[in-house]
Coordinates of N, CA and C in Angstrom, one line a residue:
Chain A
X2 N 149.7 112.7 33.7 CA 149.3 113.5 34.8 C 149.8 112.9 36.1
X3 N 150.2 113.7 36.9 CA 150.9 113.3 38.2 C 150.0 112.9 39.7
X4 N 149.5 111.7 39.4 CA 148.7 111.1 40.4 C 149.4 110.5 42.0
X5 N 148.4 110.7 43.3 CA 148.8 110.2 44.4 C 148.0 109.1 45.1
X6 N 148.0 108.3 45.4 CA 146.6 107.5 45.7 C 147.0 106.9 47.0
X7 N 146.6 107.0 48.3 CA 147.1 106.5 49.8 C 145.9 105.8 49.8
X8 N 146.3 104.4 50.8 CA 145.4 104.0 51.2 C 146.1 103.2 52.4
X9 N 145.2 102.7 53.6 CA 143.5 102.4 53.4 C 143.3 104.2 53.5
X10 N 142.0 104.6 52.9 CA 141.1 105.8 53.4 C 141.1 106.0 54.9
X11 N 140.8 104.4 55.8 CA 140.7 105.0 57.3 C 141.3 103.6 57.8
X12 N 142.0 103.7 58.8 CA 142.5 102.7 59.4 C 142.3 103.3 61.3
X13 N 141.6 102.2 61.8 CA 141.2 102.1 63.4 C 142.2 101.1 64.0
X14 N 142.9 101.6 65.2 CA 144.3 100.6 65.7 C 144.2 100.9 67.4
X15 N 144.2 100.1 67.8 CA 144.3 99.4 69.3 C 145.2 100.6 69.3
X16 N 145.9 101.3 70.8 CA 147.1 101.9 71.3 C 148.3 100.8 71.1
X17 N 149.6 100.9 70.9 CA 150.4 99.7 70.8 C 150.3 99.0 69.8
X18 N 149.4 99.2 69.0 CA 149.0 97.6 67.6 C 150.3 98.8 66.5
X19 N 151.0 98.5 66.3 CA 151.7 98.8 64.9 C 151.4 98.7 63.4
X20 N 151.6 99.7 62.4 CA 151.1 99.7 61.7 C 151.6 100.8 60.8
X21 N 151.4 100.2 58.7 CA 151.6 101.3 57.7 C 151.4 102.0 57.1
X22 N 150.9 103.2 56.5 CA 150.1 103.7 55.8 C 150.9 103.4 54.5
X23 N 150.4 103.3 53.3 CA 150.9 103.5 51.8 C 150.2 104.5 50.6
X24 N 151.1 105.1 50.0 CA 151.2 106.0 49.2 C 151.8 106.1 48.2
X25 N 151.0 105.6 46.9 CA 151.6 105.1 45.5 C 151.5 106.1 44.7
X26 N 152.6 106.6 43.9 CA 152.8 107.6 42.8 C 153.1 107.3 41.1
X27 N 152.5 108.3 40.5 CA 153.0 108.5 39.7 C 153.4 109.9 39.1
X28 N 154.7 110.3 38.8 CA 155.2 111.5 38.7 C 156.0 111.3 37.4
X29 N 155.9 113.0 37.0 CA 157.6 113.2 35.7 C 158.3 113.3 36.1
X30 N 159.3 112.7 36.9 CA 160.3 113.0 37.6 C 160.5 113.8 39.0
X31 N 160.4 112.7 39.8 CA 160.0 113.1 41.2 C 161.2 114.2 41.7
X32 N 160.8 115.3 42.5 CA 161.6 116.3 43.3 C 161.5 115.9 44.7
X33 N 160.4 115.9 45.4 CA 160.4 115.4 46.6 C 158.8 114.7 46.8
X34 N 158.7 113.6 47.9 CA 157.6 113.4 48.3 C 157.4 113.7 49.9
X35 N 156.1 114.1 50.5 CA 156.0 114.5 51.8 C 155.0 114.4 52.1
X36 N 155.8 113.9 53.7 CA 154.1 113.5 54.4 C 153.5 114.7 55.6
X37 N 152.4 115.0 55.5 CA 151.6 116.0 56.7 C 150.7 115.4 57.4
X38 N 150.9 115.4 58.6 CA 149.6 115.4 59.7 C 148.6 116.1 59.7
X39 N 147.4 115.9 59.5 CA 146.6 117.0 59.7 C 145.4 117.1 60.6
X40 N 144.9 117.6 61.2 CA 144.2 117.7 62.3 C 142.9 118.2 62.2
X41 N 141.6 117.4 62.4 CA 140.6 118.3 62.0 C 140.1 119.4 62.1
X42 N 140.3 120.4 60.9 CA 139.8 122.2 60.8 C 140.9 122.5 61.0
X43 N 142.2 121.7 60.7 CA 143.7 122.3 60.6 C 144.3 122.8 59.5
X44 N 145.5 123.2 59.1 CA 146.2 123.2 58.5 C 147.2 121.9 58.2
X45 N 147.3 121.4 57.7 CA 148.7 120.4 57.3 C 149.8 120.9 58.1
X46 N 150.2 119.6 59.3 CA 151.4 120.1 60.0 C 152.7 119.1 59.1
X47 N 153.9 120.0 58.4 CA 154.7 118.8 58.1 C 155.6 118.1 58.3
X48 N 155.8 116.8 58.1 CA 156.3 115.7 59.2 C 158.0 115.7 58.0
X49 N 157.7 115.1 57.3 CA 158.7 114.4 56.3 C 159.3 115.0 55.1
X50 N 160.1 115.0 54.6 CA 160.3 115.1 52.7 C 161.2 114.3 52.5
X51 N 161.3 112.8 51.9 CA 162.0 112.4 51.0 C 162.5 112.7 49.7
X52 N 163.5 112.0 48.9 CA 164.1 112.8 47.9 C 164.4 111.8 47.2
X53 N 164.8 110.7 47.6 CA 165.2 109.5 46.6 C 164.9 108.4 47.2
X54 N 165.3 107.5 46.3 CA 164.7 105.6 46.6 C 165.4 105.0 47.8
X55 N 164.9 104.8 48.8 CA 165.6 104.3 49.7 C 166.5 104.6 50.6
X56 N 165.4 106.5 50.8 CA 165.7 107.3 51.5 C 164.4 106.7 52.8
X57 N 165.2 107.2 54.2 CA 164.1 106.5 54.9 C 164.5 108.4 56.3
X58 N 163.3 108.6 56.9 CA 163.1 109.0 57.7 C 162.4 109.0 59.3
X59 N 163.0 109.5 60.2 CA 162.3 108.9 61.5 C 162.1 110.2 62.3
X60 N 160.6 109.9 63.0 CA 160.5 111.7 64.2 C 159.6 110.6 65.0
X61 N 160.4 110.1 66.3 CA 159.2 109.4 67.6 C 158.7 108.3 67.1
X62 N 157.4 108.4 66.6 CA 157.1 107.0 66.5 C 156.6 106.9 64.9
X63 N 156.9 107.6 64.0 CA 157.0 107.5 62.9 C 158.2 107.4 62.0
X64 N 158.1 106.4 60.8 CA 158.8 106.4 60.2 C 158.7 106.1 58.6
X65 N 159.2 106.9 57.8 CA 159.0 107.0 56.3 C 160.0 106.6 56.2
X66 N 159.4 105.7 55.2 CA 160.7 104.9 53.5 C 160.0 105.1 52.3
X67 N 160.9 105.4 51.4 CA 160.5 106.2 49.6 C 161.1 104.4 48.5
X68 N 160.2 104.2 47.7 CA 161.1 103.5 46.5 C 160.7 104.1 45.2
X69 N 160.9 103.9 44.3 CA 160.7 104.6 43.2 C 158.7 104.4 43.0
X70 N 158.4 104.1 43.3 CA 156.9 104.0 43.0 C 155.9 104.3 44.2
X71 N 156.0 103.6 45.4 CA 155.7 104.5 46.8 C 156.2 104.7 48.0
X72 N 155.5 105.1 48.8 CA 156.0 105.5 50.2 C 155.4 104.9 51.0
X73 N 155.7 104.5 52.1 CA 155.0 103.9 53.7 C 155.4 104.9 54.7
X74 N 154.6 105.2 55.3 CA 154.6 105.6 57.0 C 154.3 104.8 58.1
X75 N 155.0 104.2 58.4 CA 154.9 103.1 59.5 C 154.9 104.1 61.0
X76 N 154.2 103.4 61.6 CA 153.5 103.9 62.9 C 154.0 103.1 63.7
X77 N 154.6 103.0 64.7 CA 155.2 102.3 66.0 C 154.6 102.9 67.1
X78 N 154.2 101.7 67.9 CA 152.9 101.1 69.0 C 152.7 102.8 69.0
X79 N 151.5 102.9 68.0 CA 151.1 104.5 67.9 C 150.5 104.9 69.8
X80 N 150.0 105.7 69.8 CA 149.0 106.2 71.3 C 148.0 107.2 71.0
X81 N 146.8 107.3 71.0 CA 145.8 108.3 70.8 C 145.9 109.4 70.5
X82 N 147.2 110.0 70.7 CA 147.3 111.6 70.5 C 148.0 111.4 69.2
X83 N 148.0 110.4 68.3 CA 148.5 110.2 66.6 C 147.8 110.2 66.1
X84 N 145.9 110.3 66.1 CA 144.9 109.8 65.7 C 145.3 111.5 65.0
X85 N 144.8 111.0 63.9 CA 144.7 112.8 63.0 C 144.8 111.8 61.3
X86 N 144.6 112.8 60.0 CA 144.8 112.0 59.0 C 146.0 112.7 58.7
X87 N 146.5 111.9 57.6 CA 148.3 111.4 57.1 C 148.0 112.0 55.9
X88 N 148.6 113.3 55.0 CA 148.5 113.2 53.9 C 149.9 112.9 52.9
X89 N 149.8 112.5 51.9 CA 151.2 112.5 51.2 C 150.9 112.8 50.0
X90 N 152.0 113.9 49.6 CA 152.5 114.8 48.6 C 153.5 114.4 47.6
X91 N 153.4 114.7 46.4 CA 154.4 114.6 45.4 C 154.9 116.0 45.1
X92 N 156.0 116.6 44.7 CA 156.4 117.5 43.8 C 157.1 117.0 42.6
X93 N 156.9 117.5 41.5 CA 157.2 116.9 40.3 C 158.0 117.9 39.5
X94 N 159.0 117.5 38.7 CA 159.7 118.4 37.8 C 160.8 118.9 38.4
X95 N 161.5 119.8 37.5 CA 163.1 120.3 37.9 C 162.6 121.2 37.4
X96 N 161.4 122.4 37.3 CA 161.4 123.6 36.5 C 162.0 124.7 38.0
X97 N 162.7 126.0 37.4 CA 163.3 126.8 38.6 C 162.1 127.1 39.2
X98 N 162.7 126.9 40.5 CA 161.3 127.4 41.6 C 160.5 126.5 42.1
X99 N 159.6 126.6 43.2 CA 159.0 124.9 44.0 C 157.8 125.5 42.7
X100 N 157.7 123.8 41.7 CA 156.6 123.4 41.6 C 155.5 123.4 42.3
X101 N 154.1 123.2 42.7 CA 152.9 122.8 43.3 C 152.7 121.8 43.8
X102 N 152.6 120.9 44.7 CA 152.2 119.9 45.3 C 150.9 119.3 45.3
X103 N 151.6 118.1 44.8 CA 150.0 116.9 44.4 C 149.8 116.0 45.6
X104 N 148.7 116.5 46.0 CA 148.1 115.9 47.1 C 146.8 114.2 47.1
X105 N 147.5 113.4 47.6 CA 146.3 112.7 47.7 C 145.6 112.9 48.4
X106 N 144.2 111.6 49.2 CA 143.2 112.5 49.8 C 143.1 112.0 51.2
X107 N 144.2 111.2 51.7 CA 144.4 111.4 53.5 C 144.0 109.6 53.5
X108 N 144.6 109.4 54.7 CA 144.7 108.1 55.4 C 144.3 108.5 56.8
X109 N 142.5 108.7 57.3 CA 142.3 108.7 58.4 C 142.7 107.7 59.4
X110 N 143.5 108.0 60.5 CA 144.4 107.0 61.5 C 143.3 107.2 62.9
X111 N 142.6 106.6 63.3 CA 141.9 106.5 64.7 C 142.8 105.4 65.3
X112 N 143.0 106.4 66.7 CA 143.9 105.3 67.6 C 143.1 105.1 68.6
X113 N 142.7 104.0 69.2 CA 141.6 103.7 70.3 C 142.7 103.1 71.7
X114 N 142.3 104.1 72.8 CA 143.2 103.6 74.1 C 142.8 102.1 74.7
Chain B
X14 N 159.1 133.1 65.9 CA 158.4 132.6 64.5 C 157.0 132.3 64.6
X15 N 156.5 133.4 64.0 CA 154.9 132.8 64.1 C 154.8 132.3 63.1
X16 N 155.3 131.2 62.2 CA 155.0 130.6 61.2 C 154.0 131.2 60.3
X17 N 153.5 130.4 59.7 CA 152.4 130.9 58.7 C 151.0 131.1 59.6
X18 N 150.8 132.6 59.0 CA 149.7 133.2 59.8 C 148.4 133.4 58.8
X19 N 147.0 133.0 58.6 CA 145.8 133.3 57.8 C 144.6 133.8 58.6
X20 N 144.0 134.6 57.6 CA 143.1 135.7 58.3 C 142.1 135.9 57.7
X21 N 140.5 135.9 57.8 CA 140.3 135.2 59.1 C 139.9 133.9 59.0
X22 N 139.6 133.0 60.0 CA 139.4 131.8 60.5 C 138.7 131.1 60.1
X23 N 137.6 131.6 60.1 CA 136.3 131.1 60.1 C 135.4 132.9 58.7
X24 N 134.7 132.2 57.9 CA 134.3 133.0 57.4 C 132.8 132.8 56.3
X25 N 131.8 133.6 56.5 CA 130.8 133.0 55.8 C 129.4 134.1 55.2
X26 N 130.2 133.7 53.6 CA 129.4 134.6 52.9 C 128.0 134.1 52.0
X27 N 127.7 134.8 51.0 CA 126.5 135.0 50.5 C 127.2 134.1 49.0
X28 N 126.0 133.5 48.4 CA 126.3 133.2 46.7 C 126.0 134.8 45.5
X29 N 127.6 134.9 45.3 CA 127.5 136.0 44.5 C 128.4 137.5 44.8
X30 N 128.9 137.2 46.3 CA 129.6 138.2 47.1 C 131.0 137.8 46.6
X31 N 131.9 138.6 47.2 CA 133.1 138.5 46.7 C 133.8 138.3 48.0
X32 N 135.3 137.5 48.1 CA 135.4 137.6 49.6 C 137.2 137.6 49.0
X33 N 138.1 137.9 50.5 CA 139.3 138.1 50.4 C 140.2 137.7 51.6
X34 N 140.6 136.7 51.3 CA 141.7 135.8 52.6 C 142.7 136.2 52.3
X35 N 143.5 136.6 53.6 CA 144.8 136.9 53.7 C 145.9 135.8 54.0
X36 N 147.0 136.1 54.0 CA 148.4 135.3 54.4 C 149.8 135.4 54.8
X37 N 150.0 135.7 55.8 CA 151.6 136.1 55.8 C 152.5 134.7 56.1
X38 N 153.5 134.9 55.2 CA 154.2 133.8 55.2 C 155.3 133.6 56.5
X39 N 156.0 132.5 56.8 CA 156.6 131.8 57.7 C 158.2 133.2 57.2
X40 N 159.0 133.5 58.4 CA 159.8 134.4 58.3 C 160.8 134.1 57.3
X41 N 161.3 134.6 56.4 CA 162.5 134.3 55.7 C 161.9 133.2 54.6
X42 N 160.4 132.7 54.1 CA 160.2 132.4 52.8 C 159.3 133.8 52.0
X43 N 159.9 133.2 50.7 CA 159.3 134.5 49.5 C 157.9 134.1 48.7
X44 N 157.9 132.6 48.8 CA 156.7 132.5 48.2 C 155.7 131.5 48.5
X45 N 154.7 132.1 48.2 CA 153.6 131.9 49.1 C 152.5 130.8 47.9
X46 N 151.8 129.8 48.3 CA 151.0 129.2 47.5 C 149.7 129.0 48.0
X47 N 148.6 128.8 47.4 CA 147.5 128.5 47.5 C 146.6 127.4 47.3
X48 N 145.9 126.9 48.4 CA 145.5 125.2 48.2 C 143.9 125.5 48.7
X49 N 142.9 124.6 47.6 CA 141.8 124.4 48.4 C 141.0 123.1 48.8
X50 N 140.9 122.8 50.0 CA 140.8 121.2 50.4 C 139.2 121.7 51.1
X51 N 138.2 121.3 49.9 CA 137.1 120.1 50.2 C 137.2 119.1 51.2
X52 N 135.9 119.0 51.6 CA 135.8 118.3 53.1 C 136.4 116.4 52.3
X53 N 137.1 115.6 53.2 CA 137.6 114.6 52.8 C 138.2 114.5 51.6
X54 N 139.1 115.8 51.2 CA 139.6 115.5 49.8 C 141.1 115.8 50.4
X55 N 142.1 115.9 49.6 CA 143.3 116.5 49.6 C 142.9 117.7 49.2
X56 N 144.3 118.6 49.5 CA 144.6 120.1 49.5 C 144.8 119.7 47.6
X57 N 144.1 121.1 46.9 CA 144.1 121.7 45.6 C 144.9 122.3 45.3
X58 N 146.0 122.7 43.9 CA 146.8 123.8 44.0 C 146.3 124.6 43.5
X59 N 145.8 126.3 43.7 CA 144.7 127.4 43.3 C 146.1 127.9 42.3
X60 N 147.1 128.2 42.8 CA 148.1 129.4 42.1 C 149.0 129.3 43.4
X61 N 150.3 130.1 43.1 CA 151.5 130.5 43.5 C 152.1 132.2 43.1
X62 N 152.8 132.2 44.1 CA 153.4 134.0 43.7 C 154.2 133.8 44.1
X63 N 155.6 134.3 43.4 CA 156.8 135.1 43.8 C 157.0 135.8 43.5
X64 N 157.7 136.5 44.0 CA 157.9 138.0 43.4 C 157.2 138.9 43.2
X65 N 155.9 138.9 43.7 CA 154.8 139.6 43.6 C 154.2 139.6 42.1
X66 N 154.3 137.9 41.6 CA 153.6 137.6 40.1 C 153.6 136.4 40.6
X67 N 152.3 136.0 40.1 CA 151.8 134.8 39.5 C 152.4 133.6 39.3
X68 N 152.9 133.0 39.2 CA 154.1 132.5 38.8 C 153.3 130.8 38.1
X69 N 152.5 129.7 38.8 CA 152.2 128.8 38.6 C 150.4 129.0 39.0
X70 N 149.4 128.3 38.3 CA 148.3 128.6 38.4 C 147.6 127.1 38.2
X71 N 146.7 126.7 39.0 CA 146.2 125.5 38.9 C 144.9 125.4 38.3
X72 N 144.1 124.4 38.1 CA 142.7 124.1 37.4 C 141.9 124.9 38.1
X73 N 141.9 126.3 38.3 CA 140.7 127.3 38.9 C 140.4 128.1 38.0
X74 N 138.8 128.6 37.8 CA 138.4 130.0 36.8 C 139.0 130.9 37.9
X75 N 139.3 131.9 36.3 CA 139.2 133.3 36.6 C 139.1 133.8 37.9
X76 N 137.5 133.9 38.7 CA 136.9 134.3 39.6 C 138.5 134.1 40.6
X77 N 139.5 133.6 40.5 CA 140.0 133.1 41.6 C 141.4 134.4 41.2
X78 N 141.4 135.4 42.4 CA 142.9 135.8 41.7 C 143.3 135.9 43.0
X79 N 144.5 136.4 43.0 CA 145.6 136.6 43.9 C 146.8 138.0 44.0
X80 N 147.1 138.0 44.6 CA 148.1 139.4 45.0 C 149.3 138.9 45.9
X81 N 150.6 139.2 45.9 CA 151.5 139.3 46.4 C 152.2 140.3 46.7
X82 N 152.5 140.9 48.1 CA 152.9 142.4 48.4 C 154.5 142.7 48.6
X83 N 155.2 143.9 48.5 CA 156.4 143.5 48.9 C 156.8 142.8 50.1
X84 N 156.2 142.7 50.9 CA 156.7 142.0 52.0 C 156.5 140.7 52.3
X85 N 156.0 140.0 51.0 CA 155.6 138.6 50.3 C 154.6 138.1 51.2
X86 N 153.9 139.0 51.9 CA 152.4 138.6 52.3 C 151.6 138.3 50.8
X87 N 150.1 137.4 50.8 CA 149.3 137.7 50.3 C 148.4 137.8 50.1
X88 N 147.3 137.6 49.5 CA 145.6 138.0 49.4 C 145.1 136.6 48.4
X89 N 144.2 136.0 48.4 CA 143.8 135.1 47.6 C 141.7 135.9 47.9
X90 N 141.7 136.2 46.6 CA 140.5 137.2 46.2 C 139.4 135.9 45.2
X91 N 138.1 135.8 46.0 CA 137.2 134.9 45.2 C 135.6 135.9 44.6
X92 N 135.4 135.8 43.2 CA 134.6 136.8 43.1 C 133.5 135.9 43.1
X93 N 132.1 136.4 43.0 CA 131.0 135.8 42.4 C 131.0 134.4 43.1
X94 N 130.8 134.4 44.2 CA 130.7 133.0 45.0 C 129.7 132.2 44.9
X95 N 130.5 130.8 44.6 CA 129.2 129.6 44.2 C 129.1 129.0 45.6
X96 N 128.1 128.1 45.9 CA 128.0 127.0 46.9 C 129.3 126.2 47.2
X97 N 129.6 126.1 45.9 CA 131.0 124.6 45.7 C 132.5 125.3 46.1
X98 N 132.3 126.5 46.2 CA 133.3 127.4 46.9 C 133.7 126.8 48.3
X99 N 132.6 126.6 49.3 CA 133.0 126.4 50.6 C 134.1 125.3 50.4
X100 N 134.9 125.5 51.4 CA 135.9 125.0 51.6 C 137.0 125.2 52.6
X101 N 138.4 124.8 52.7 CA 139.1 125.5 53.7 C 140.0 125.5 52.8
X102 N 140.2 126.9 52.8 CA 141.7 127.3 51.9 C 142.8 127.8 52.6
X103 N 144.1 127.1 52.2 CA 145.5 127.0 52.8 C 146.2 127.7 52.2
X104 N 146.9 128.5 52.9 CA 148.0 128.8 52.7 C 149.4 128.6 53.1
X105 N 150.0 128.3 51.8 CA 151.7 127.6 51.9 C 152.7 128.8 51.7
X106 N 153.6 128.2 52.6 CA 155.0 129.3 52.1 C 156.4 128.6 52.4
X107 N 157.0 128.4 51.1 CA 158.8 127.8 51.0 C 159.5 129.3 50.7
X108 N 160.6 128.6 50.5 CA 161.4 129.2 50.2 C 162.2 128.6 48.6
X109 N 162.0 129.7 48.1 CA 162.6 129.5 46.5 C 163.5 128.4 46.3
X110 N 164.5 128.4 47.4 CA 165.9 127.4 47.5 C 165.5 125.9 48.0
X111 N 164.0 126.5 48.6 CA 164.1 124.8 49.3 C 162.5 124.6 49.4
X112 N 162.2 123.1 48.7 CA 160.8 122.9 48.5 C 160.3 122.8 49.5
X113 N 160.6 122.8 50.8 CA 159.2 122.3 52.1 C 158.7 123.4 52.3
X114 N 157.3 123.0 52.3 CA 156.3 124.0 52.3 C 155.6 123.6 53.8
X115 N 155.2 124.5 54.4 CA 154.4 124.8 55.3 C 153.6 125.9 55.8
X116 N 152.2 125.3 56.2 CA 150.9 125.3 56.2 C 150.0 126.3 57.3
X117 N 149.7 126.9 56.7 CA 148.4 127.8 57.7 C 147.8 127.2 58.8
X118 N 147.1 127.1 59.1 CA 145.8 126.8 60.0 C 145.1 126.7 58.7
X119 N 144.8 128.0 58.1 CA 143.4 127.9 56.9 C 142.4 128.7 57.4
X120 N 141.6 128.8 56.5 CA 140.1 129.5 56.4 C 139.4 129.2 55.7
X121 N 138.7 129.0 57.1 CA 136.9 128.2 56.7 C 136.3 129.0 55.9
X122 N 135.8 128.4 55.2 CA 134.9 129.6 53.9 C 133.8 128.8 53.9
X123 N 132.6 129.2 54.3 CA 131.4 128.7 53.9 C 130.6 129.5 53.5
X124 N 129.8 129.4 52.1 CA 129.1 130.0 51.3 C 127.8 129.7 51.4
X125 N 127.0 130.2 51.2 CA 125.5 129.7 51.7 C 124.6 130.9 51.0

C-alpha cells in the first residue's frame, strides 16, 4: 500500500531561523511527488511536483529536493506570511490517466515575527 | 481563469439528509477528482471522473456517488448522512496529459 508519512506534525520558527520539512514514501513506482500549501478552511494551493531522484525545485523562499525514498522542503529565513501547513503527495503507477493522490497529514509551520 | 470553483462554502445538514456539492473545474482540464480531509488529516481520494464515468473510486460506501457533465463540471452526492461525514471536501481538476492537480477552496460540510 502506498504510504506518506511527513514530519515534524508542527514545527514553530523565529522569522529568519531556516529550516526542513521531511516526507518519506513508499510507492509502486513513483509518477510524481507534490507539495501544497494549505491555509486554514482552504483548499491546497500547489507549490511543486517532482518526478525523479535528484530533481530539486525553487519558488522565493522554498525549496524542494526528491531521492528515491523522500522529499525535503527547505524553508529559507521563512517570514510570517509562510505560516500555513505543507502537505506532500505521492502519485503512484503508470496506469493511462492521473492516478489519485496519497496524501499525508500536513507539517503545521508557525512562523513567529 | 477562475481556477477551480466549489459550491457552496460552507454547508450544514441534518443525520440522514442527503446533500450535493458542486465543482467546476480549472479551464482546459477534463477531469475532475474528489478528496475528503478531516480536521488535521490529509486530503482522502472519494473517486474520479472523466469522461463523464467514474473512472477510479477510493475506500468510500456507496452512499458516496458522483456525476460528471458534459462540460466536465461535477456533483459529488452524499446520501443518508452520518456525523463522521463532516468534513471539508475538495475538489481537484488536471488534465488527462498532465498530473498536477489543483484545488478548490472546498466545502465545509457539517452534519449535526
Amino acid at each position: 500500500e502506498d504510504q506518506v508519512t511527513q514530519s515534524p506534525e508542527a514545527l514553530r520558527l523565529q522569522e529568519g531561523e531556516s529550516s526542513s520539512l521531511n516526507c518519506s514514501y513508499t510507492v509502486s513506482g513513483l509518477r510524481g511527488l507534490f507539495w501544497y500549501r494549505q491555509d486554514p478552511g482552504k483548499g491546497p494551493e500547489f507549490l511543486f511536483t517532482l518526478y525523479s531522484a535528484g530533481e530539486e525545485k525553487e519558488k522565493e523562499r522554498l525549496k524542494a529536493t526528491l531521492t528515491k525514498k523522500e522529499s525535503f522542503l527547505h524553508i529559507t529565513a521563512p517570514k510570517p506570511e509562510d505560516s500555513a501547513t505543507y502537505l506532500c503527495a505521492v502519485q503512484a503507477g503508470w496506469d493511462s490517466g492521473n492516478t489519485p493522490l496519497v496524501f499525508g497529514k500536513g507539517t503545521r509551520l508557525s512562523v513567529i515575527a | 481563469d477562475a481556477g477551480v470553483t466549489q459550491s457552496p462554502t460552507h454547508l450544514i445538514k441534518t443525520r440522514g439528509q442527503q446533500v450535493t456539492l458542486r465543482c467546476s473545474p480549472k479551464s482546459g482540464h477534463d477531469t475532475v477528482s474528489w478528496y475528503q480531509q478531516a480536521l488535521g488529516q490529509g486530503p482522502q481520494f472519494i473517486f474520479q471522473y472523466y469522461e463523464e464515468e467514474e473512472r477510479q473510486r477510493g475506500n468510500f460506501p456507496d452512499r458516496f456517488s458522483g456525476h460528471q457533465f458534459p462540460n466536465y463540471s461535477s456533483e459529488l452526492n452524499v446520501n443518508a448522512l452520518l456525523l463522521g461525514d463532516s468534513a471539508l471536501y475538495l475538489c481537484a481538476s488536471s488534465s488527462d496529459l498532465n498530473t498536477e492537480a489543483f484545488f478548490g477552496q472546498g466545502t465545509r460540510l457539517t452534519v449535526v
